[in-house]
CSV table of C-alpha atoms in Angstrom, one decimal:
chain,number,residue,atom,x,y,z
A,1,ALA,CA,0.1,13.3,-12.2
A,2,GLN,CA,1.2,12.9,-8.6
A,3,SER,CA,4.0,10.7,-7.5
A,4,VAL,CA,6.4,10.0,-4.8
A,5,THR,CA,10.1,9.3,-4.9
A,6,GLN,CA,12.0,7.7,-1.9
A,7,LEU,CA,15.6,8.3,-1.8
A,8,GLY,CA,17.6,5.4,-0.9
A,9,SER,CA,16.4,1.8,-1.4
A,10,HIS,CA,18.3,0.7,1.6
A,11,VAL,CA,19.2,2.5,4.9
A,12,SER,CA,21.4,1.0,7.6
A,13,VAL,CA,21.6,2.4,11.1
A,14,SER,CA,22.7,1.3,14.4
A,15,GLU,CA,20.4,0.6,17.2
A,16,GLY,CA,19.8,3.9,19.1
A,17,ALA,CA,20.8,6.1,16.2
A,18,LEU,CA,18.6,8.5,14.3
A,19,VAL,CA,16.4,7.1,11.6
A,20,LEU,CA,15.9,9.2,8.5
A,21,LEU,CA,13.9,8.0,5.5
A,22,ARG,CA,13.6,10.4,2.7
A,23,CYS,CA,10.5,11.0,0.5
A,24,ASN,CA,9.8,13.7,-2.0
A,25,TYR,CA,6.5,14.2,-3.7
A,26,SER,CA,5.3,15.8,-6.9
A,27,SER,CA,1.8,17.1,-6.8
A,28,SER,CA,0.0,20.1,-8.5
A,29,VAL,CA,-2.6,20.3,-5.7
A,30,PRO,CA,-2.1,20.0,-1.9
A,31,PRO,CA,-1.3,16.4,-1.3
A,32,TYR,CA,-2.4,13.8,1.1
A,33,LEU,CA,0.7,11.8,2.1
A,34,PHE,CA,1.2,8.7,4.0
A,35,TRP,CA,4.0,6.4,5.5
A,36,TYR,CA,3.4,2.8,5.8
A,37,VAL,CA,5.5,0.1,7.2
A,38,GLN,CA,5.7,-3.6,6.0
A,39,TYR,CA,7.2,-6.3,8.2
A,40,PRO,CA,8.4,-9.5,6.5
A,41,ASN,CA,5.5,-11.5,5.1
A,42,GLN,CA,2.9,-9.0,6.4
A,43,GLY,CA,0.6,-6.5,5.0
A,44,LEU,CA,1.2,-2.7,5.1
A,45,GLN,CA,0.4,-0.9,8.4
A,46,LEU,CA,-0.1,2.9,8.5
A,47,LEU,CA,2.5,4.8,10.5
A,48,LEU,CA,1.1,8.3,10.0
A,49,LYS,CA,-0.6,10.5,7.5
A,50,TYR,CA,-0.6,14.3,6.5
A,51,THR,CA,-4.0,15.7,5.6
A,52,SER,CA,-3.2,19.5,5.5
A,53,ALA,CA,-3.5,20.1,9.2
A,54,ALA,CA,-0.3,20.3,11.3
A,55,THR,CA,2.9,20.1,9.2
A,56,LEU,CA,4.6,17.9,11.9
A,57,VAL,CA,2.8,14.6,12.0
A,58,LYS,CA,3.3,12.1,14.9
A,59,GLY,CA,2.7,8.6,14.2
A,60,ILE,CA,2.9,5.2,15.8
A,61,ASN,CA,6.2,3.6,17.3
A,62,GLY,CA,7.8,7.0,17.8
A,63,PHE,CA,7.9,7.9,14.3
A,64,GLU,CA,7.1,11.3,12.9
A,65,ALA,CA,7.2,13.2,9.6
A,66,GLU,CA,7.4,16.8,8.6
A,67,PHE,CA,5.6,18.1,5.5
A,68,LYS,CA,7.8,20.8,3.9
A,69,LYS,CA,6.0,22.5,1.0
A,70,SER,CA,9.0,24.5,-0.1
A,71,GLU,CA,11.1,21.3,-0.4
A,72,THR,CA,8.1,19.1,-1.6
A,73,SER,CA,9.4,16.6,1.1
A,74,PHE,CA,7.8,14.3,3.7
A,75,HIS,CA,10.7,12.7,5.3
A,76,LEU,CA,10.2,10.1,8.1
A,77,THR,CA,12.2,10.2,11.3
A,78,LYS,CA,12.6,8.4,14.5
A,79,PRO,CA,15.1,9.8,17.3
A,80,SER,CA,16.4,6.2,18.3
A,81,ALA,CA,16.1,3.1,16.3
A,82,HIS,CA,15.1,-0.2,17.8
A,83,MET,CA,15.8,-3.6,16.4
A,84,SER,CA,12.2,-4.0,15.9
A,85,ASP,CA,12.0,-1.2,13.4
A,86,ALA,CA,13.8,-3.2,10.8
A,87,ALA,CA,11.2,-3.5,8.0
A,88,GLU,CA,10.4,-1.9,4.6
A,89,TYR,CA,8.8,1.6,4.6
A,90,PHE,CA,6.7,3.0,1.9
A,91,CYS,CA,5.7,6.6,1.3
A,92,ALA,CA,2.5,7.2,-0.6
A,93,VAL,CA,0.3,9.9,-2.0
A,94,SER,CA,-3.4,10.0,-2.6
A,95,PRO,CA,-3.9,11.1,-6.1
A,96,GLY,CA,-6.2,13.9,-7.1
A,97,SER,CA,-7.6,16.7,-4.9
A,98,SER,CA,-9.3,14.5,-2.4
A,99,ASN,CA,-8.3,11.7,-0.1
A,100,THR,CA,-10.1,8.6,-1.5
A,101,GLY,CA,-7.9,6.0,0.1
A,102,LYS,CA,-6.3,5.2,-3.4
A,103,LEU,CA,-2.6,5.4,-3.1
A,104,ILE,CA,0.4,5.8,-5.3
A,105,PHE,CA,3.4,4.3,-3.6
A,106,GLY,CA,7.1,5.0,-3.8
A,107,GLN,CA,9.6,2.2,-4.4
A,108,GLY,CA,10.1,1.6,-0.7
A,109,THR,CA,13.1,1.8,1.6
A,110,THR,CA,14.4,-1.2,3.5
A,111,LEU,CA,15.6,-0.2,7.0
A,112,GLN,CA,18.3,-2.3,8.6
A,113,VAL,CA,19.1,-1.9,12.3
A,114,LYS,CA,22.5,-3.1,13.4
A,115,PRO,CA,22.9,-4.0,17.1
B,1,ASP,CA,-12.7,-5.9,14.0
B,2,ALA,CA,-10.6,-8.7,12.4
B,3,GLY,CA,-9.3,-6.4,9.7
B,4,VAL,CA,-9.1,-7.1,6.1
B,5,ILE,CA,-9.3,-10.8,5.5
B,6,GLN,CA,-7.6,-12.4,2.3
B,7,SER,CA,-7.6,-16.0,1.3
B,8,PRO,CA,-5.7,-17.9,0.5
B,9,ARG,CA,-2.5,-16.7,2.1
B,10,HIS,CA,-0.3,-18.7,-0.4
B,11,GLU,CA,-1.3,-20.1,-3.7
B,12,VAL,CA,0.8,-22.2,-6.1
B,13,THR,CA,-0.7,-23.0,-9.5
B,14,GLU,CA,0.4,-24.1,-12.9
B,15,MET,CA,0.6,-21.9,-15.9
B,16,GLY,CA,-2.9,-21.7,-17.7
B,17,GLN,CA,-4.9,-22.4,-14.7
B,18,GLU,CA,-7.5,-20.2,-13.3
B,19,VAL,CA,-6.7,-18.4,-10.0
B,20,THR,CA,-9.3,-16.7,-7.7
B,21,LEU,CA,-8.2,-14.5,-4.8
B,22,ARG,CA,-10.7,-13.4,-2.2
B,23,CYS,CA,-11.0,-10.5,0.1
B,24,LYS,CA,-13.4,-9.6,2.8
B,25,PRO,CA,-13.1,-5.8,3.6
B,26,ILE,CA,-13.6,-4.2,7.1
B,27,SER,CA,-17.2,-3.8,7.9
B,28,GLY,CA,-18.6,-0.5,7.1
B,29,HIS,CA,-15.9,0.4,4.7
B,30,ASN,CA,-17.0,1.6,1.4
B,31,SER,CA,-13.9,1.5,-0.8
B,32,LEU,CA,-11.9,-1.5,-1.8
B,33,PHE,CA,-8.6,-1.7,-3.5
B,34,TRP,CA,-6.5,-4.5,-5.2
B,35,TYR,CA,-2.7,-3.9,-5.3
B,36,ARG,CA,0.1,-6.1,-6.7
B,37,GLN,CA,3.6,-6.1,-5.3
B,38,THR,CA,6.6,-7.4,-7.2
B,39,MET,CA,10.3,-6.7,-6.9
B,40,MET,CA,10.4,-5.0,-10.3
B,41,ARG,CA,7.4,-2.8,-10.2
B,42,GLY,CA,6.8,-2.4,-6.5
B,43,LEU,CA,3.2,-1.8,-5.2
B,44,GLU,CA,0.8,-1.1,-8.1
B,45,LEU,CA,-3.0,-0.3,-7.8
B,46,LEU,CA,-4.9,-2.8,-10.0
B,47,ILE,CA,-8.5,-1.7,-9.2
B,48,TYR,CA,-10.5,0.5,-7.0
B,49,PHE,CA,-14.2,-0.1,-6.1
B,50,ASN,CA,-16.4,2.5,-4.3
B,51,ASN,CA,-19.8,1.3,-3.0
B,52,ASN,CA,-19.3,-2.0,-4.9
B,53,VAL,CA,-18.8,-0.3,-8.2
B,54,PRO,CA,-15.4,-0.3,-10.1
B,55,ILE,CA,-14.2,3.3,-10.3
B,56,ASP,CA,-10.8,2.7,-11.7
B,57,ASP,CA,-9.4,-0.4,-13.4
B,58,SER,CA,-6.7,1.3,-15.4
B,59,GLY,CA,-4.1,-0.7,-13.4
B,60,MET,CA,-5.5,-4.1,-14.5
B,61,PRO,CA,-2.7,-5.5,-16.6
B,62,GLU,CA,-4.7,-7.2,-19.3
B,63,ASP,CA,-7.9,-9.0,-20.1
B,64,ARG,CA,-6.8,-12.1,-18.2
B,65,PHE,CA,-7.4,-10.2,-15.0
B,66,SER,CA,-10.8,-9.5,-13.7
B,67,ALA,CA,-12.4,-8.2,-10.5
B,68,LYS,CA,-15.7,-8.4,-8.9
B,69,MET,CA,-17.4,-7.0,-5.8
B,70,PRO,CA,-20.9,-8.5,-5.6
B,71,ASN,CA,-21.6,-7.0,-2.1
B,72,ALA,CA,-20.0,-4.8,0.4
B,73,SER,CA,-18.3,-7.7,2.2
B,74,PHE,CA,-16.7,-9.6,-0.6
B,75,SER,CA,-14.5,-9.1,-3.5
B,76,THR,CA,-12.5,-11.5,-5.9
B,77,LEU,CA,-9.7,-11.1,-8.2
B,78,LYS,CA,-9.6,-13.7,-10.9
B,79,ILE,CA,-6.6,-14.5,-13.3
B,80,GLN,CA,-7.5,-16.6,-16.2
B,81,PRO,CA,-5.3,-18.1,-17.7
B,82,SER,CA,-2.5,-17.5,-15.2
B,83,GLU,CA,1.1,-17.0,-16.4
B,84,PRO,CA,4.5,-17.1,-14.6
B,85,ARG,CA,4.8,-13.4,-14.8
B,86,ASP,CA,1.7,-13.1,-12.5
B,87,SER,CA,3.6,-14.3,-9.7
B,88,ALA,CA,3.5,-11.7,-7.0
B,89,VAL,CA,1.9,-10.8,-3.7
B,90,TYR,CA,-1.5,-9.4,-4.1
B,91,PHE,CA,-3.0,-7.1,-1.4
B,92,CYS,CA,-6.4,-6.0,-0.7
B,93,ALA,CA,-7.2,-2.9,1.2
B,94,SER,CA,-10.3,-1.1,2.2
B,95,SER,CA,-11.3,2.3,3.6
B,96,PHE,CA,-14.1,4.5,4.6
B,97,THR,CA,-13.9,7.4,2.3
B,98,ASN,CA,-14.3,10.4,4.6
B,99,ARG,CA,-12.2,13.0,2.7
B,100,LYS,CA,-9.3,14.1,4.9
B,101,ASN,CA,-9.3,11.3,7.4
B,102,THR,CA,-9.6,8.4,4.9
B,103,GLU,CA,-6.8,5.9,5.4
B,104,ALA,CA,-6.5,2.4,3.8
B,105,PHE,CA,-6.1,-0.8,5.8
B,106,PHE,CA,-4.4,-3.6,4.2
B,107,GLY,CA,-4.9,-7.4,4.4
B,108,GLN,CA,-2.0,-9.8,4.9
B,109,GLY,CA,-1.8,-10.4,1.2
B,110,THR,CA,-1.8,-13.7,-1.1
B,111,ARG,CA,1.4,-14.8,-2.3
B,112,LEU,CA,0.8,-16.2,-5.8
B,113,THR,CA,3.3,-18.5,-7.6
B,114,VAL,CA,2.6,-19.6,-11.1
B,115,VAL,CA,4.9,-22.4,-12.3
């Protein structure tokens, strides 16, 4: 069965610092991987997705993620954190061998940005 | 497009009462998903419809939960009778299943409190 594990339930960075949110996946087939962001009392918004094209995926709001098969990782990064980036971030995998839109989520990582 | 629309945004009900949550997916999407978000269990898929047909309901917790999709533009999730442990945020999401490029769009969620 496919799954994702997010390392670190809380990450705190200073404004302007590098953001690194970690996600490792488990999959016996080439995975479809996603990062979503959830602001307080809001739904989930797609940041970026990996669908077996380029291994470095660029998303919205300056975020990007790199698919590393050898490390089974799909970590999310942003060079310089803004206060507005404070939110909860979810890594997700679409189970099975095709991308149906169905998602299995990690437990989430809360990003705190300090002034 | 207005996005995925869920109603109500908040619902407070007494234990034992019937609760109905509603969802209008994005026009043209052919897949619909109901998720539940709790602190303890994170985001869990409850049920997944494709072309109005339930494909996977393995996440539905028990017989008190039921979901319907009578047409392409409307779905309901019903809990009868409700219990305090059903308190959670329920999200509806929709997608157009197009293999690699499929992505799910989420509604704002319904926050359910059962007292």
